[in-house]
Short mmCIF file of C-alpha atoms in Angstrom, two decimals:
data_model
loop_
_atom_site.label_atom_id
_atom_site.label_comp_id
_atom_site.label_asym_id
_atom_site.label_seq_id
_atom_site.Cartn_x
_atom_site.Cartn_y
_atom_site.Cartn_z
CA VAL A 1 -41.77 -1.63 -101.93
CA THR A 2 -41.33 0.29 -105.19
CA GLY A 3 -41.89 -2.87 -107.25
CA VAL A 4 -45.05 -3.75 -105.31
CA GLN A 5 -46.39 -0.21 -105.77
CA THR A 6 -46.03 -0.64 -109.53
CA CYS A 7 -47.92 -3.93 -109.28
CA ILE A 8 -50.77 -2.25 -107.33
CA LYS A 9 -50.90 0.60 -109.86
CA LEU A 10 -51.30 -1.89 -112.71
CA LYS A 11 -53.86 -4.03 -110.87
CA PRO A 12 -55.39 -1.99 -108.00
CA ASP A 13 -58.07 -4.55 -107.14
CA TRP A 14 -55.65 -7.51 -106.70
CA HIS A 15 -55.45 -8.37 -102.97
CA ARG A 16 -52.08 -10.13 -103.25
CA GLY A 17 -50.40 -6.88 -104.28
CA TYR A 18 -51.44 -5.26 -100.98
CA PHE A 19 -50.38 -8.36 -99.06
CA ARG A 20 -46.91 -8.22 -100.61
CA LYS A 21 -46.71 -4.51 -99.87
CA GLY A 22 -47.59 -5.18 -96.23
CA VAL A 23 -44.93 -7.89 -95.93
CA ALA A 24 -42.30 -5.58 -97.46
CA LEU A 25 -43.22 -2.69 -95.13
CA GLU A 26 -43.17 -5.00 -92.10
CA LYS A 27 -39.63 -6.09 -92.97
CA LEU A 28 -38.68 -2.41 -93.10
CA LEU A 29 -40.11 -2.02 -89.56
CA ARG A 30 -42.85 0.33 -90.88
CA TYR A 31 -45.61 -1.43 -88.96
CA GLN A 32 -48.42 1.14 -89.16
CA GLU A 33 -48.01 1.42 -92.93
CA ALA A 34 -47.94 -2.39 -93.19
CA ARG A 35 -51.21 -2.57 -91.27
CA VAL A 36 -52.83 -0.13 -93.73
CA ALA A 37 -51.63 -2.28 -96.66
CA PHE A 38 -53.01 -5.48 -95.12
CA LYS A 39 -56.33 -3.76 -94.39
CA GLU A 40 -56.58 -2.62 -98.01
CA GLY A 41 -55.90 -6.18 -99.17
CA GLU A 42 -58.60 -7.44 -96.80
CA LYS A 43 -61.13 -5.12 -98.45
CA HIS A 44 -60.50 -6.78 -101.81
CA SER A 45 -60.47 -10.33 -100.42
CA PRO A 46 -62.07 -10.57 -96.94
CA ASP A 47 -61.58 -14.35 -96.70
CA ASP A 48 -57.91 -14.56 -97.72
CA ALA A 49 -56.19 -16.66 -95.02
CA SER A 50 -52.70 -15.18 -95.56
CA ILE A 51 -53.92 -11.60 -95.12
CA LYS A 52 -56.01 -12.52 -92.06
CA LYS A 53 -53.03 -14.24 -90.42
CA ALA A 54 -50.62 -11.39 -91.23
CA LEU A 55 -53.07 -8.78 -89.94
CA THR A 56 -53.76 -10.70 -86.72
CA GLU A 57 -50.05 -11.18 -85.97
CA LEU A 58 -49.22 -7.55 -86.76
CA GLU A 59 -52.03 -6.17 -84.63
CA SER A 60 -50.88 -8.38 -81.77
CA VAL A 61 -47.40 -6.86 -82.07
CA LEU A 62 -48.82 -3.32 -82.24
CA ASN A 63 -50.96 -3.94 -79.16
CA GLU A 64 -47.94 -5.27 -77.28
CA LEU A 65 -45.92 -2.26 -78.33
CA ALA A 66 -48.64 0.14 -77.18
CA ILE A 67 -48.96 -1.57 -73.78
CA SER A 68 -45.20 -1.80 -73.31
CA LEU A 69 -44.64 1.84 -74.16
CA GLU A 70 -47.13 2.82 -71.45
CA GLU A 71 -45.41 0.53 -68.95
CA THR A 72 -41.91 1.83 -69.68
CA ALA A 73 -42.61 5.55 -70.13
CA ALA A 74 -41.77 6.41 -66.50
CA ASP A 75 -38.79 4.06 -66.13
CA ASN A 76 -36.19 6.30 -67.76
CA PRO A 77 -34.69 8.95 -65.44
CA ASP A 78 -33.01 10.49 -68.49
CA ASN A 79 -36.18 10.44 -70.56
CA ASP A 80 -35.88 14.00 -71.86
CA ARG A 81 -32.43 13.64 -73.42
CA PHE A 82 -33.06 10.11 -74.60
CA GLY A 83 -36.45 11.09 -76.02
CA LYS A 84 -34.82 13.83 -78.06
CA MET A 85 -32.30 11.37 -79.47
CA VAL A 86 -35.06 8.91 -80.37
CA LYS A 87 -37.02 11.66 -82.17
CA TRP A 88 -33.86 12.80 -83.98
CA MET A 89 -33.19 9.24 -85.13
CA LYS A 90 -36.76 8.52 -86.20
CA ASP A 91 -36.95 11.80 -88.11
CA GLY A 92 -33.91 10.66 -90.05
CA GLY A 93 -35.31 7.27 -91.00
CA CYS A 94 -33.88 5.10 -88.19
CA LYS A 95 -36.12 2.17 -87.24
CA PHE A 96 -36.31 0.37 -83.86
CA PRO A 97 -40.04 0.02 -83.00
CA LYS A 98 -39.59 -3.09 -80.84
CA LEU A 99 -36.90 -1.71 -78.54
CA TYR A 100 -36.80 0.50 -75.47
CA LEU A 101 -34.16 1.64 -72.99
CA LYS A 102 -34.45 0.52 -69.39
CA TYR A 103 -32.47 2.02 -66.49
CA TYR A 104 -31.42 -0.17 -63.54
CA SER A 105 -29.58 2.66 -61.81
CA GLU A 106 -28.48 6.17 -62.71
CA ASP A 107 -25.36 4.89 -64.50
CA TYR A 108 -26.50 1.45 -65.66
CA ARG A 109 -29.02 0.74 -68.41
CA GLY A 110 -29.84 -1.81 -71.07
CA VAL A 111 -31.91 -2.26 -74.21
CA HIS A 112 -35.07 -4.38 -73.85
CA SER A 113 -37.76 -5.74 -76.14
CA LEU A 114 -41.23 -4.18 -76.17
CA CYS A 115 -42.77 -7.36 -77.52
CA LYS A 116 -41.92 -10.94 -78.47
CA ILE A 117 -39.28 -10.91 -81.19
CA PRO A 118 -38.63 -13.98 -83.35
CA ALA A 119 -35.21 -15.09 -84.55
CA ASN A 120 -33.91 -13.52 -87.76
CA ASP A 121 -35.86 -10.31 -87.17
CA CYS A 122 -34.39 -6.89 -87.92
CA VAL A 123 -34.71 -4.90 -84.67
CA LEU A 124 -32.60 -1.87 -85.58
CA TYR A 125 -31.91 0.02 -88.78
CA VAL A 126 -29.65 3.09 -88.85
CA PRO A 127 -29.07 4.79 -92.23
CA LEU A 128 -25.58 5.82 -93.31
CA LYS A 129 -26.17 9.49 -92.49
CA TYR A 130 -26.55 8.57 -88.81
CA LEU A 131 -23.32 6.54 -88.65
CA MET A 132 -20.41 8.57 -87.27
CA THR A 133 -17.56 6.96 -89.24
CA ASN A 134 -13.83 7.60 -89.42
CA GLU A 135 -14.39 9.08 -92.86
CA VAL A 136 -16.92 11.58 -91.51
CA ALA A 137 -14.43 12.56 -88.80
CA MET A 138 -11.52 12.94 -91.20
CA GLU A 139 -13.56 15.11 -93.59
CA SER A 140 -14.64 17.44 -90.77
CA GLU A 141 -13.04 20.81 -90.05
CA ILE A 142 -10.80 19.47 -87.30
CA GLY A 143 -10.10 16.29 -89.24
CA LYS A 144 -8.86 18.22 -92.25
CA ALA A 145 -6.77 20.51 -90.04
CA ILE A 146 -4.99 17.54 -88.47
CA GLN A 147 -4.42 15.91 -91.84
CA LYS A 148 -3.02 19.16 -93.20
CA SER A 149 -0.65 19.41 -90.24
CA GLY A 150 0.96 16.13 -91.28
CA TYR A 151 0.43 14.49 -87.90
CA GLU A 152 -0.09 10.72 -88.08
CA MET A 153 -2.56 9.41 -85.53
CA ARG A 154 -1.20 6.67 -83.26
CA SER A 155 -4.71 5.20 -83.10
CA GLU A 156 -7.54 5.40 -85.62
CA HIS A 157 -9.90 5.89 -82.65
CA SER A 158 -8.44 9.36 -82.23
CA TRP A 159 -10.16 10.57 -85.41
CA LEU A 160 -13.58 9.96 -83.94
CA ALA A 161 -12.46 11.29 -80.55
CA VAL A 162 -11.36 14.68 -81.92
CA TYR A 163 -14.53 14.90 -84.02
CA LEU A 164 -16.71 14.20 -80.96
CA ILE A 165 -14.94 16.99 -79.07
CA GLN A 166 -15.42 19.44 -81.93
CA GLU A 167 -19.13 18.57 -82.26
CA LYS A 168 -19.67 18.78 -78.51
CA HIS A 169 -18.30 22.33 -78.55
CA LYS A 170 -20.65 23.25 -81.39
CA ALA A 171 -23.61 22.46 -79.12
CA GLU A 172 -26.92 23.33 -80.86
CA LYS A 173 -25.15 23.85 -84.19
CA SER A 174 -24.05 20.22 -84.38
CA PHE A 175 -26.09 17.65 -86.29
CA TRP A 176 -24.93 15.11 -83.68
CA LYS A 177 -26.08 17.03 -80.58
CA PRO A 178 -28.99 14.66 -79.69
CA TYR A 179 -26.56 11.74 -79.80
CA ILE A 180 -23.71 13.47 -77.97
CA ASP A 181 -26.12 14.58 -75.24
CA ILE A 182 -26.82 10.98 -74.22
CA LEU A 183 -23.11 10.06 -73.95
CA PRO A 184 -21.79 9.85 -70.37
CA ASP A 185 -20.35 13.09 -69.01
CA LYS A 186 -17.78 11.11 -67.04
CA TYR A 187 -16.35 7.61 -67.01
CA GLY A 188 -15.91 6.87 -63.33
CA ASN A 189 -16.00 3.12 -64.02
CA MET A 190 -12.78 3.21 -66.07
CA PRO A 191 -9.63 2.13 -64.15
CA MET A 192 -7.47 4.80 -65.81
CA LEU A 193 -9.54 7.42 -63.96
CA PHE A 194 -9.62 5.64 -60.59
CA GLY A 195 -8.59 7.39 -57.38
CA ASP A 196 -6.60 5.89 -54.51
CA VAL A 197 -9.55 4.02 -52.97
CA TYR A 198 -10.10 1.79 -55.99
CA LYS A 199 -6.39 1.57 -56.78
CA ASN A 200 -5.83 0.08 -53.33
CA TYR A 201 -8.30 -2.68 -54.17
CA LEU A 202 -6.23 -3.41 -57.29
CA LYS A 203 -2.83 -3.52 -55.60
CA GLY A 204 -0.81 -6.29 -57.23
CA SER A 205 -2.98 -6.38 -60.36
CA TYR A 206 -1.59 -5.76 -63.81
CA ALA A 207 -4.75 -3.70 -64.47
CA LEU A 208 -3.06 -0.74 -62.75
CA THR A 209 -0.09 -0.86 -65.11
CA MET A 210 -2.36 -1.41 -68.10
CA ALA A 211 -4.50 1.59 -67.13
CA ASP A 212 -1.45 3.81 -66.54
CA ASN A 213 -0.01 2.79 -69.90
CA ARG A 214 -3.31 3.63 -71.57
CA MET A 215 -3.43 7.07 -69.95
CA ASN A 216 0.20 7.78 -70.90
CA SER A 217 -0.53 6.70 -74.47
CA LEU A 218 -3.48 9.13 -74.63
CA ARG A 219 -1.30 11.96 -73.32
CA VAL A 220 1.35 11.27 -75.97
CA GLU A 221 -1.35 11.31 -78.67
CA TYR A 222 -2.92 14.50 -77.34
CA GLU A 223 0.40 16.34 -77.09
CA GLY A 224 1.39 15.13 -80.54
CA ILE A 225 -1.80 16.50 -82.09
CA CYS A 226 -1.43 19.82 -80.23
CA ALA A 227 2.20 20.20 -81.29
CA ALA A 228 1.37 19.68 -84.96
CA CYS A 229 -2.09 21.25 -85.22
CA PRO A 230 -2.71 24.69 -83.62
CA ALA A 231 -6.47 24.35 -84.26
CA PHE A 232 -6.65 21.54 -81.71
CA ARG A 233 -4.89 23.37 -78.86
CA LYS A 234 -8.12 24.96 -77.61
CA TYR A 235 -9.27 21.53 -76.40
CA MET A 236 -8.15 20.22 -73.00
CA PHE A 237 -6.46 16.87 -72.35
CA LEU A 238 -9.38 15.56 -70.27
CA GLU A 239 -11.72 16.36 -73.15
CA PHE A 240 -9.55 14.18 -75.36
CA VAL A 241 -9.63 11.42 -72.73
CA TRP A 242 -13.43 11.72 -72.67
CA GLY A 243 -13.58 11.44 -76.45
CA ARG A 244 -11.31 8.40 -76.61
CA LEU A 245 -13.23 6.64 -73.85
CA ALA A 246 -16.53 7.36 -75.58
CA VAL A 247 -15.11 5.80 -78.74
CA ILE A 248 -13.45 2.70 -77.28
CA THR A 249 -16.54 1.79 -75.24
CA ARG A 250 -18.95 2.15 -78.19
CA ILE A 251 -17.04 1.52 -81.42
CA PHE A 252 -18.25 -0.83 -84.19
CA GLY A 253 -16.10 -2.23 -86.98
CA LEU A 254 -18.05 -2.09 -90.25
CA ASN A 255 -17.49 -2.86 -93.90
CA ILE A 256 -19.24 -0.12 -95.89
CA HIS A 257 -19.34 -0.67 -99.64
CA GLY A 258 -16.26 -2.89 -99.45
CA LYS A 259 -14.21 -0.58 -97.23
CA LYS A 260 -13.43 -1.40 -93.59
CA THR A 261 -14.04 1.44 -91.17
CA SER A 262 -14.92 2.21 -87.56
CA ALA A 263 -18.18 3.87 -86.57
CA LEU A 264 -20.31 5.05 -83.67
CA VAL A 265 -23.85 3.75 -84.12
CA PRO A 266 -26.60 5.50 -82.11
CA TYR A 267 -28.81 3.13 -80.06
CA ALA A 268 -26.79 0.06 -81.10
CA ASP A 269 -24.02 1.16 -78.77
CA MET A 270 -26.36 0.93 -75.77
CA LEU A 271 -26.60 -2.86 -75.80
CA ASN A 272 -24.75 -4.55 -72.95
CA HIS A 273 -22.34 -7.45 -73.36
CA ILE A 274 -23.00 -11.16 -73.11
CA THR A 275 -20.73 -13.91 -74.41
CA ASP A 276 -23.59 -15.80 -76.09
CA LYS A 277 -24.92 -12.87 -78.09
CA GLN A 278 -28.51 -12.60 -79.34
CA THR A 279 -27.83 -10.38 -82.33
CA ASP A 280 -25.77 -10.11 -85.48
CA TRP A 281 -25.07 -6.80 -87.14
CA GLN A 282 -23.52 -5.43 -90.30
CA TYR A 283 -23.70 -2.60 -92.79
CA ASP A 284 -26.25 -3.62 -95.42
CA ASP A 285 -25.17 -2.18 -98.76
CA LYS A 286 -28.61 -2.72 -100.28
CA ARG A 287 -30.45 -0.96 -97.48
CA LYS A 288 -27.67 1.62 -97.17
CA GLY A 289 -27.50 1.37 -93.43
CA TYR A 290 -26.56 -0.55 -90.30
CA THR A 291 -28.85 -3.46 -89.48
CA MET A 292 -29.10 -5.50 -86.29
CA ILE A 293 -30.76 -8.93 -86.65
CA THR A 294 -31.79 -11.28 -83.84
CA ASN A 295 -30.18 -14.73 -84.08
CA LYS A 296 -32.60 -16.23 -81.53
CA ALA A 297 -36.06 -15.47 -80.20
CA VAL A 298 -36.37 -12.76 -77.54
CA ALA A 299 -39.21 -12.69 -75.00
CA ARG A 300 -41.27 -9.59 -74.28
CA GLY A 301 -39.43 -7.37 -71.77
CA GLU A 302 -36.19 -9.35 -72.09
CA GLN A 303 -32.88 -7.50 -72.31
CA ILE A 304 -31.21 -7.75 -75.72
CA PHE A 305 -27.44 -8.21 -75.66
CA ASP A 306 -24.54 -7.89 -78.06
CA SER A 307 -21.12 -9.47 -77.64
CA TYR A 308 -17.86 -7.54 -77.37
CA GLY A 309 -16.03 -10.78 -78.20
CA ARG A 310 -14.06 -13.24 -76.07
CA LYS A 311 -11.68 -11.35 -73.82
CA CYS A 312 -9.97 -11.61 -70.46
CA ASN A 313 -11.40 -9.54 -67.63
CA GLY A 314 -8.34 -7.30 -67.86
CA ARG A 315 -9.40 -6.11 -71.31
CA TYR A 316 -13.08 -5.86 -70.38
CA PHE A 317 -12.16 -3.87 -67.27
CA VAL A 318 -9.55 -1.47 -68.65
CA ASN A 319 -11.21 -0.97 -72.05
CA TYR A 320 -14.90 -1.00 -71.12
CA GLY A 321 -15.10 -0.55 -67.35
CA PHE A 322 -16.76 -3.86 -66.42
CA THR A 323 -15.88 -7.47 -65.60
CA ILE A 324 -17.87 -10.65 -66.20
CA ASP A 325 -18.44 -13.66 -63.97
CA ASN A 326 -17.42 -17.20 -64.91
CA ASN A 327 -14.69 -16.01 -67.26
CA PHE A 328 -11.98 -18.34 -65.93
CA ILE A 329 -10.87 -19.83 -69.25
CA ASP A 330 -10.25 -16.37 -70.71
CA ASN A 331 -8.81 -14.66 -67.63
CA ASP A 332 -5.06 -14.26 -67.51
CA ALA A 333 -2.07 -13.19 -65.43
CA VAL A 334 1.31 -11.59 -66.08
CA PHE A 335 4.53 -13.64 -65.91
CA LYS A 336 7.78 -11.65 -65.87
CA VAL A 337 10.65 -13.93 -66.81
CA ARG A 338 14.38 -13.26 -66.68
CA LEU A 339 17.27 -15.30 -68.05
CA PRO A 340 19.01 -16.56 -64.89
CA PRO A 341 22.45 -14.86 -64.59
CA ASN A 342 23.99 -18.14 -63.36
CA ASP A 343 22.97 -19.98 -66.53
CA PRO A 344 26.08 -21.74 -67.90
CA HIS A 345 25.15 -20.53 -71.39
CA PHE A 346 24.17 -17.03 -70.26
CA GLY A 347 26.29 -15.10 -72.77
CA MET A 348 25.21 -17.18 -75.75
CA LYS A 349 21.53 -17.04 -74.85
CA LEU A 350 21.64 -13.32 -74.10
CA LYS A 351 23.05 -12.74 -77.57
CA TYR A 352 20.05 -14.46 -79.16
CA LEU A 353 17.73 -12.48 -76.91
CA HIS A 354 19.27 -9.35 -78.46
CA GLY A 355 20.70 -8.31 -75.12
CA GLN A 356 17.25 -8.28 -73.47
CA PRO A 357 17.22 -10.91 -70.70
CA MET A 358 13.66 -10.04 -69.63
CA ARG A 359 10.38 -11.10 -71.21
CA GLU A 360 6.80 -10.52 -70.11
CA PHE A 361 3.86 -12.76 -70.92
CA GLN A 362 0.16 -12.23 -70.21
CA VAL A 363 -1.41 -15.64 -70.53
CA PRO A 364 -4.65 -17.51 -69.68
CA PRO A 365 -4.71 -20.72 -67.61
CA THR A 366 -4.29 -23.28 -70.37
CA TYR A 367 -1.76 -24.90 -72.69
CA SER A 368 -4.31 -25.09 -75.49
CA GLU A 369 -4.20 -22.77 -78.48
CA ASP A 370 -7.95 -22.11 -78.16
CA VAL A 371 -7.54 -18.79 -76.38
CA SER A 372 -8.83 -15.25 -76.93
CA VAL A 373 -5.49 -13.56 -77.52
CA LEU A 374 -4.27 -10.72 -79.68
CA SER A 375 -0.48 -10.83 -79.58
CA GLU A 376 2.34 -13.34 -79.38
CA ASN A 377 3.13 -12.64 -75.71
CA MET A 378 -0.43 -13.69 -74.81
CA LYS A 379 -0.10 -17.25 -76.11
CA PRO A 380 0.68 -19.84 -73.41
CA ARG A 381 2.68 -21.99 -75.81
CA ASN A 382 4.98 -19.07 -76.56
CA MET A 383 5.60 -18.65 -72.84
CA PHE A 384 6.43 -22.35 -72.46
CA SER A 385 8.64 -22.07 -75.54
CA PHE A 386 10.62 -19.23 -73.96
CA PHE A 387 11.05 -21.12 -70.68
CA ARG A 388 12.27 -24.17 -72.62
CA PHE A 389 14.87 -22.01 -74.32
CA LEU A 390 15.99 -20.63 -70.96
CA HIS A 391 16.46 -24.11 -69.51
CA ALA A 392 18.02 -25.78 -72.56
CA ARG A 393 21.45 -27.25 -71.80
CA ASP A 394 24.33 -28.47 -73.97
CA LYS A 395 22.99 -30.77 -76.71
CA GLU A 396 19.46 -29.53 -76.09
CA LEU A 397 20.50 -26.17 -77.51
CA LEU A 398 21.13 -27.87 -80.86
CA MET A 399 17.48 -28.96 -80.92
CA VAL A 400 16.28 -25.35 -80.80
CA SER A 401 18.87 -23.90 -83.16
CA SER A 402 18.58 -23.04 -86.83
CA VAL A 403 20.64 -21.39 -89.55
CA ASP A 404 19.47 -18.01 -88.26
CA GLY A 405 20.21 -18.80 -84.62
CA TYR A 406 17.92 -20.04 -81.88
CA GLN A 407 14.17 -20.23 -82.28
CA ILE A 408 12.60 -18.56 -79.27
CA LYS A 409 9.05 -19.36 -80.44
CA ASP A 410 7.43 -22.70 -81.26
CA ILE A 411 9.86 -24.80 -79.20
CA ASN A 412 8.23 -28.16 -78.56
CA PRO A 413 8.95 -30.13 -75.37
CA ILE A 414 12.68 -30.93 -75.35
CA SER A 415 13.29 -33.41 -72.57
CA ILE A 416 11.86 -34.55 -69.25
CA ARG A 417 14.61 -32.72 -67.38
CA ASN A 418 13.98 -29.52 -69.32
CA GLU A 419 10.20 -29.65 -68.87
CA ILE A 420 10.49 -30.23 -65.12
CA GLU A 421 12.77 -27.18 -64.84
CA VAL A 422 10.28 -25.18 -66.92
CA LEU A 423 7.38 -26.09 -64.61
CA LYS A 424 9.42 -25.33 -61.50
CA HIS A 425 10.45 -21.93 -62.89
CA ILE A 426 6.86 -21.09 -63.87
CA GLN A 427 5.80 -22.03 -60.35
CA VAL A 428 8.42 -19.70 -58.82
CA VAL A 429 7.29 -16.80 -61.04
CA ALA A 430 3.62 -17.44 -60.24
CA ARG A 431 4.26 -17.48 -56.50
CA ALA A 432 6.25 -14.25 -56.76
CA SER A 433 3.33 -12.59 -58.57
CA LEU A 434 0.87 -13.82 -55.93
CA ALA A 435 3.06 -12.29 -53.24
CA ASN A 436 2.37 -8.85 -54.75
CA PHE A 437 -1.29 -9.09 -53.75
CA PRO A 438 -2.07 -8.02 -50.17
CA SER A 439 -4.91 -10.56 -49.86
CA GLU A 440 -5.34 -14.22 -50.73
CA MET A 441 -7.62 -15.70 -53.37
CA LYS A 442 -9.92 -17.31 -50.79
CA LEU A 443 -10.79 -13.85 -49.42
CA ASP A 444 -11.82 -12.73 -52.92
CA HIS A 445 -13.99 -15.84 -53.28
CA GLN A 446 -15.67 -15.07 -49.95
CA LEU A 447 -16.30 -11.45 -50.94
CA LEU A 448 -17.79 -12.47 -54.27
CA LYS A 449 -19.98 -15.09 -52.61
CA VAL A 450 -21.40 -12.60 -50.09
CA ASN A 451 -21.63 -10.03 -52.90
CA LYS A 452 -21.94 -6.94 -50.70
CA PHE A 453 -19.75 -4.27 -52.23
CA MET A 454 -19.40 -0.53 -51.90
CA ASP A 455 -20.35 -0.20 -55.60
CA MET A 456 -19.77 -1.88 -58.97
CA ASN A 457 -16.23 -0.47 -59.20
CA HIS A 458 -15.38 -2.21 -55.95
CA ARG A 459 -16.80 -5.50 -57.22
CA ASN A 460 -15.00 -5.16 -60.55
CA CYS A 461 -11.69 -4.63 -58.72
CA VAL A 462 -12.20 -7.84 -56.73
CA MET A 463 -13.27 -9.75 -59.86
CA MET A 464 -10.18 -8.50 -61.69
CA ARG A 465 -7.62 -9.46 -59.06
CA CYS A 466 -9.39 -12.76 -58.32
CA GLY A 467 -9.13 -13.80 -61.98
CA GLU A 468 -5.39 -13.15 -61.96
CA LYS A 469 -4.90 -15.14 -58.76
CA GLU A 470 -6.92 -18.05 -60.13
CA THR A 471 -4.72 -18.09 -63.23
CA LEU A 472 -1.50 -18.02 -61.20
CA HIS A 473 -2.76 -20.83 -58.95
CA TRP A 474 -3.64 -22.90 -62.03
CA TYR A 475 -0.01 -22.82 -63.17
CA ILE A 476 1.21 -23.69 -59.67
CA ASP A 477 -1.19 -26.64 -59.56
CA LEU A 478 -0.14 -27.67 -63.07
CA ALA A 479 3.46 -28.02 -61.92
CA ASP A 480 2.49 -29.86 -58.73
CA LYS A 481 0.46 -32.42 -60.67
CA ALA A 482 2.54 -32.71 -63.86
CA ILE A 483 6.05 -33.08 -62.41
CA PRO A 484 5.28 -36.42 -60.68
CA LEU A 485 3.85 -37.72 -63.97
CA LEU A 486 6.99 -36.68 -65.85
CA LYS A 487 9.05 -38.79 -63.40
CA MET A 488 7.01 -41.94 -64.05
CA LYS A 489 7.90 -44.83 -66.35
CA TRP A 490 5.73 -45.25 -69.41
CA LYS A 491 4.31 -48.57 -68.20
CA ASP A 492 3.07 -46.82 -65.05
CA LEU A 493 1.76 -43.75 -66.88
CA LYS A 494 -0.22 -45.62 -69.54
CA ARG A 495 -3.44 -46.00 -67.59
CA LYS A 496 -3.43 -42.40 -66.34
CA ALA A 497 -2.67 -41.18 -69.87
CA ALA A 498 -5.66 -43.08 -71.27
CA LYS A 499 -8.00 -41.43 -68.76
CA CYS A 500 -6.54 -38.00 -69.56
CA HIS A 501 -7.15 -38.60 -73.26
CA GLN A 502 -10.79 -39.50 -72.61
CA VAL A 503 -11.66 -36.51 -70.40
CA PRO A 504 -10.99 -33.12 -72.09
CA THR A 505 -9.75 -30.79 -69.33
CA ARG A 506 -7.04 -28.14 -69.55
CA PHE A 507 -4.70 -30.19 -67.35
CA ASN A 508 -5.39 -33.38 -69.30
CA TYR A 509 -4.61 -31.52 -72.52
CA TYR A 510 -1.15 -30.67 -71.19
CA VAL A 511 -0.64 -34.30 -70.14
CA THR A 512 -1.66 -35.57 -73.57
CA GLU A 513 0.33 -32.99 -75.55
CA VAL A 514 3.47 -32.75 -73.41
CA VAL A 515 3.85 -35.36 -70.69
CA VAL A 516 2.85 -38.44 -72.68
CA PRO A 517 5.23 -37.88 -75.66
CA LEU A 518 8.16 -37.09 -73.35
CA VAL A 519 7.69 -40.11 -71.07
CA LYS A 520 6.80 -42.47 -73.91
CA ASN A 521 9.89 -41.54 -75.91
CA GLN A 522 12.41 -41.49 -73.06
CA LYS A 523 15.32 -43.84 -73.51
#
């Protein structure tokens, strides 16, 4: 805009200068100013086609925005607090003229478009001053006190959590009050805060253990901060839980001037999740702020989504308080595996397991490596590898050994006998896990089909446990279907193998990668 202003100053009667100014202002989401620039250009060249087109399109957008604002003004039950945040943001240079917040219920809302939005359009701009980053938190009064105490945070999210608590206590004196006021007062949708009613719906699910572990981890962090930093002791544990939940459910990872950081971004953190996201976002060094750009066209009134990334429902549920439908490929289940005490090589194997005969895996229903996992115990191939080690016998042990001992990871299929034992053992573990659930999978399917639940928490509990059961059943079915194939001669398996190679399913992938090489190479 500055360069165009210079151009207009040098040649004030040139219509193209005003046109360029209008285009620049429109890109900055300053629509009223852009309209003024286009109008000025029209005065100097009434017949210019580019200016006429730009002015017509912009006025159409402004008319849509005006109509939409009237339509949506009464839809927000929290309009007072949200209105104050919007004013606070706009006063500070934030731009989001095409967006509005729509409530579906008291606790459920989404961000919608006020008008048609094309692809590659900037729908949100938040300057650096309005980004609550880790650095801002660490340079605050409480942040400096904790750093001075020498305490090392177990999680970087705790920096923002303690800062949120401090600012919430400041009330009117805090710069962030308009933002903090729109944060939830409670997080009743989070499993770690569930009472007995919802916990009963989750009986048998690993989500209960995951939620308990998360709560225990927060308590350890809270007590550690309090022990080291007297300035923090005035804050209660549940306040810290509130702060951490506010952070984990809203956090953005940004790269600001070449440095990776975490940040809370007002308005951006109100977008709901969808796997096929409609937006891309980043910190724009040139514009000195966070920008959100549409990657596809959005219709007027349509909800605009972001993506929290590919995850299993366990992570969506425990970390964010929701589940998603049709997430089968990314759902998972827990397999607790123990080295059988009657194993003829028990002592030798236990030595290479460092005296720990037990392992736990949390894996999705697939043998493929295309999975949304974070750690080694969440990779199906690593689970199969461990089972193969457990069932290796005599000469087979030489195949998985190395100079440093036995390789517990990355063990490829060893033999037909070994793989059959692996599948049988996996089946036993899966059935044992299913026995921990008080209800069968078909009941969950019926409940989800009828879709009449006490509330969303109830539905999320059923979705969570159903996903685990589906995963466990997949492994049971895998063994039932794969073991007969492993017992076939290659001449009989050929035709089936060819069909499996042509049709890419998760079962066929296992057949192609595991069954075919074993049967084909048997002596």
